[in-house]
Protein backbone atom coordinates (compact mmCIF):
# COMPACT_ATOMS: atom_id res chain seq x y z
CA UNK A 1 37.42 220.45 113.75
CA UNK A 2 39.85 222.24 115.75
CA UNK A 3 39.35 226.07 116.35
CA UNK A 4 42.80 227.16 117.79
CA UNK A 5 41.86 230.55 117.08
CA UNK A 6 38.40 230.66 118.82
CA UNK A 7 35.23 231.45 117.47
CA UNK A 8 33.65 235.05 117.23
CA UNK A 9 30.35 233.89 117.67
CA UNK A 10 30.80 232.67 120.76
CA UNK A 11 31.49 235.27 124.05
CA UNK A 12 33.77 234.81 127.33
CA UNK A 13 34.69 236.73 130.28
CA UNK A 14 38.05 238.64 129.79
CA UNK A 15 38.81 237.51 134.09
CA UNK A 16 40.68 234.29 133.51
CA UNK A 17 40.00 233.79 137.27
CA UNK A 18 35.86 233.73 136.22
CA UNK A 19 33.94 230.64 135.99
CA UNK A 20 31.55 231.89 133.60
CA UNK A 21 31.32 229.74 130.39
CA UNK A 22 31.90 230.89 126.97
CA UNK A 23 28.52 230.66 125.29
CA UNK A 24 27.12 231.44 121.78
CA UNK A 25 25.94 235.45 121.75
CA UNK A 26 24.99 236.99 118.58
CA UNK A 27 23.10 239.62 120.19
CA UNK A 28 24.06 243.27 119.58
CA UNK A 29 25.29 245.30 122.36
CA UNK A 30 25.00 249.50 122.68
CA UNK A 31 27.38 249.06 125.15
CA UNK A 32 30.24 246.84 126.32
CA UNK A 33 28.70 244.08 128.14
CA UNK A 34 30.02 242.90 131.30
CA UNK A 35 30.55 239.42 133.00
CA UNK A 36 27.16 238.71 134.72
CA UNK A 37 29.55 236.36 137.39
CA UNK A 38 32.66 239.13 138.02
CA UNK A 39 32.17 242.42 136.11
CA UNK A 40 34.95 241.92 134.33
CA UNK A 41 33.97 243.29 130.64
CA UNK A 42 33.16 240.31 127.89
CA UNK A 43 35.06 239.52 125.04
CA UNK A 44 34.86 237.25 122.00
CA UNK A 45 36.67 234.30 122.73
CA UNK A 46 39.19 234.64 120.13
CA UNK A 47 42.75 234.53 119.87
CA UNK A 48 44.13 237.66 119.83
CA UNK A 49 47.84 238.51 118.22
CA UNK A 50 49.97 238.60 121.16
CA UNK A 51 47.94 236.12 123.44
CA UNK A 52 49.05 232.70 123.87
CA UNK A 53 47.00 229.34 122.38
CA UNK A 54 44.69 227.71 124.71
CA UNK A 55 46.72 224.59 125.97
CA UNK A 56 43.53 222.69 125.34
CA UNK A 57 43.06 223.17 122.06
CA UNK A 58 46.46 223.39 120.83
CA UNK A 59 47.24 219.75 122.82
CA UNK A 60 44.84 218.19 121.00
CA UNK A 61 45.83 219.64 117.48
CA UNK A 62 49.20 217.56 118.38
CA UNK A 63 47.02 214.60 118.99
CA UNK A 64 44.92 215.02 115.83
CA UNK A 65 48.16 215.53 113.71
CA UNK A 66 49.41 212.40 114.37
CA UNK A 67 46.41 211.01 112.57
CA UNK A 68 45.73 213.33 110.26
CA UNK A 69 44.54 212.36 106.77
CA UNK A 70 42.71 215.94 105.81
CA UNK A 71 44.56 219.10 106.84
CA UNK A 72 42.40 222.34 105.79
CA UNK A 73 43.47 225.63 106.59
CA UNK A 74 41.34 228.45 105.97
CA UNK A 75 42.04 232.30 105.79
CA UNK A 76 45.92 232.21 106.82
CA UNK A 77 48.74 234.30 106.10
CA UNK A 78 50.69 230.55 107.28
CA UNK A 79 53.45 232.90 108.62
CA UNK A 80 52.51 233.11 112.64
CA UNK A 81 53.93 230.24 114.55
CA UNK A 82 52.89 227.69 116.07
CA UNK A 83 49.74 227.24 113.89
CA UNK A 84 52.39 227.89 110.65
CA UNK A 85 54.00 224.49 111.15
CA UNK A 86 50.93 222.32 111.45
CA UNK A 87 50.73 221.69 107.29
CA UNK A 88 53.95 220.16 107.38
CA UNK A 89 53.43 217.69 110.46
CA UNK A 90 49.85 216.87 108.86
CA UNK A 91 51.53 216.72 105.05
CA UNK A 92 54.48 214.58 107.26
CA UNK A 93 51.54 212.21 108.23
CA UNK A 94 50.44 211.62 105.18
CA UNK A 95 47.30 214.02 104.86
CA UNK A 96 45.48 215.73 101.91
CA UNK A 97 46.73 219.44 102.67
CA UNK A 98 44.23 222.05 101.61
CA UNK A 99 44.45 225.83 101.66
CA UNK A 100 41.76 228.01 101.23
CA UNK A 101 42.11 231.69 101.22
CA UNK A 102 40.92 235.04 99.63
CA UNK A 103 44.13 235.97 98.11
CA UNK A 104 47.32 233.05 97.38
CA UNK A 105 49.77 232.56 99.63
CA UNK A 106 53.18 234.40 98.67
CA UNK A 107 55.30 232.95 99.27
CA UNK A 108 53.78 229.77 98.62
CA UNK A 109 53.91 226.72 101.52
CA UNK A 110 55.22 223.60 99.67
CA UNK A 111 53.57 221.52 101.91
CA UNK A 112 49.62 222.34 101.03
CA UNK A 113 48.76 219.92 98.69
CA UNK A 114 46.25 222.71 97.05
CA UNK A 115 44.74 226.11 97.14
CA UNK A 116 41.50 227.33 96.42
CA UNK A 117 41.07 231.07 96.53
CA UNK A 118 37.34 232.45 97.68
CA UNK A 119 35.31 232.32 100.36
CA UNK A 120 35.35 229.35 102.66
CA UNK A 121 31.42 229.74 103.08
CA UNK A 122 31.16 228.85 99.05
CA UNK A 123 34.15 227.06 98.74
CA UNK A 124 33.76 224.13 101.37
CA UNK A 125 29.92 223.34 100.12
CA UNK A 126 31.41 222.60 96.75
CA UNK A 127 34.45 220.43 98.14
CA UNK A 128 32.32 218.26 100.36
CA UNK A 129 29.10 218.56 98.39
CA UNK A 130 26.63 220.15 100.99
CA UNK A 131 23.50 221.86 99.80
């Protein structure tokens, strides 16, 4: 698993210049916490609209494409690019293209294989049958 889009559970220093690691917070904070390394104020380390994909992660959805035999994409409009062209290069290799979403995708993306509307959490328990 891939997340291109960051994870909100996890926290990182808004200085890209800082050294500090992004780590798993789930504490609540009164106030905005601050970089214990720079000051700089903390941030979930998300994607935000406007801000570019980490090269990282977006080289090595490229890589993972090429191989890819089980594309899922979950909670998407599939209308911001790049990440909106990744179910046709996985559906071009050959993978099982899934969709899952809270509301169906309009207009609808010929190359996901299917759609299941719903919450991921009780959606992808059921598809790979985890208890």
């Amino acid at each position: 698993m891939i997340e291109i889009h960051g994870n909100v559970e996890r926290t990182r220093c808004n200085n890209p210049a800082c050294s500090l690691k992004p780590y798993i917070d789930k504490e609540p904070h009164q106030d905005l916490p601050m970089c214990s390394l720079c000051g700089s104020l903390l941030r979930p380390d998300t994607v935000l609209f406007g801000e570019h994909l980490p090269i990282q992660e977006e080289w090595l959805v490229k890589k993972a494409l090429r191989n890819c035999d089980l594309f899922i994409a979950i909670g998407t409009s599939g209308t911001v690019s790049p990440v909106s062209n990744y179910v046709r290069s996985a559906d071009y290799a050959g993978a099982r293209t899934i969709l899952i979403n809270l509301e169906p995708m309009e207009p609808k993306n010929p190359y996901f294989h299917e759609e299941y509307l719903g919450l991921a959490e009780e959606i992808l328990p059921l598809m790979f049958d985890i208890k």
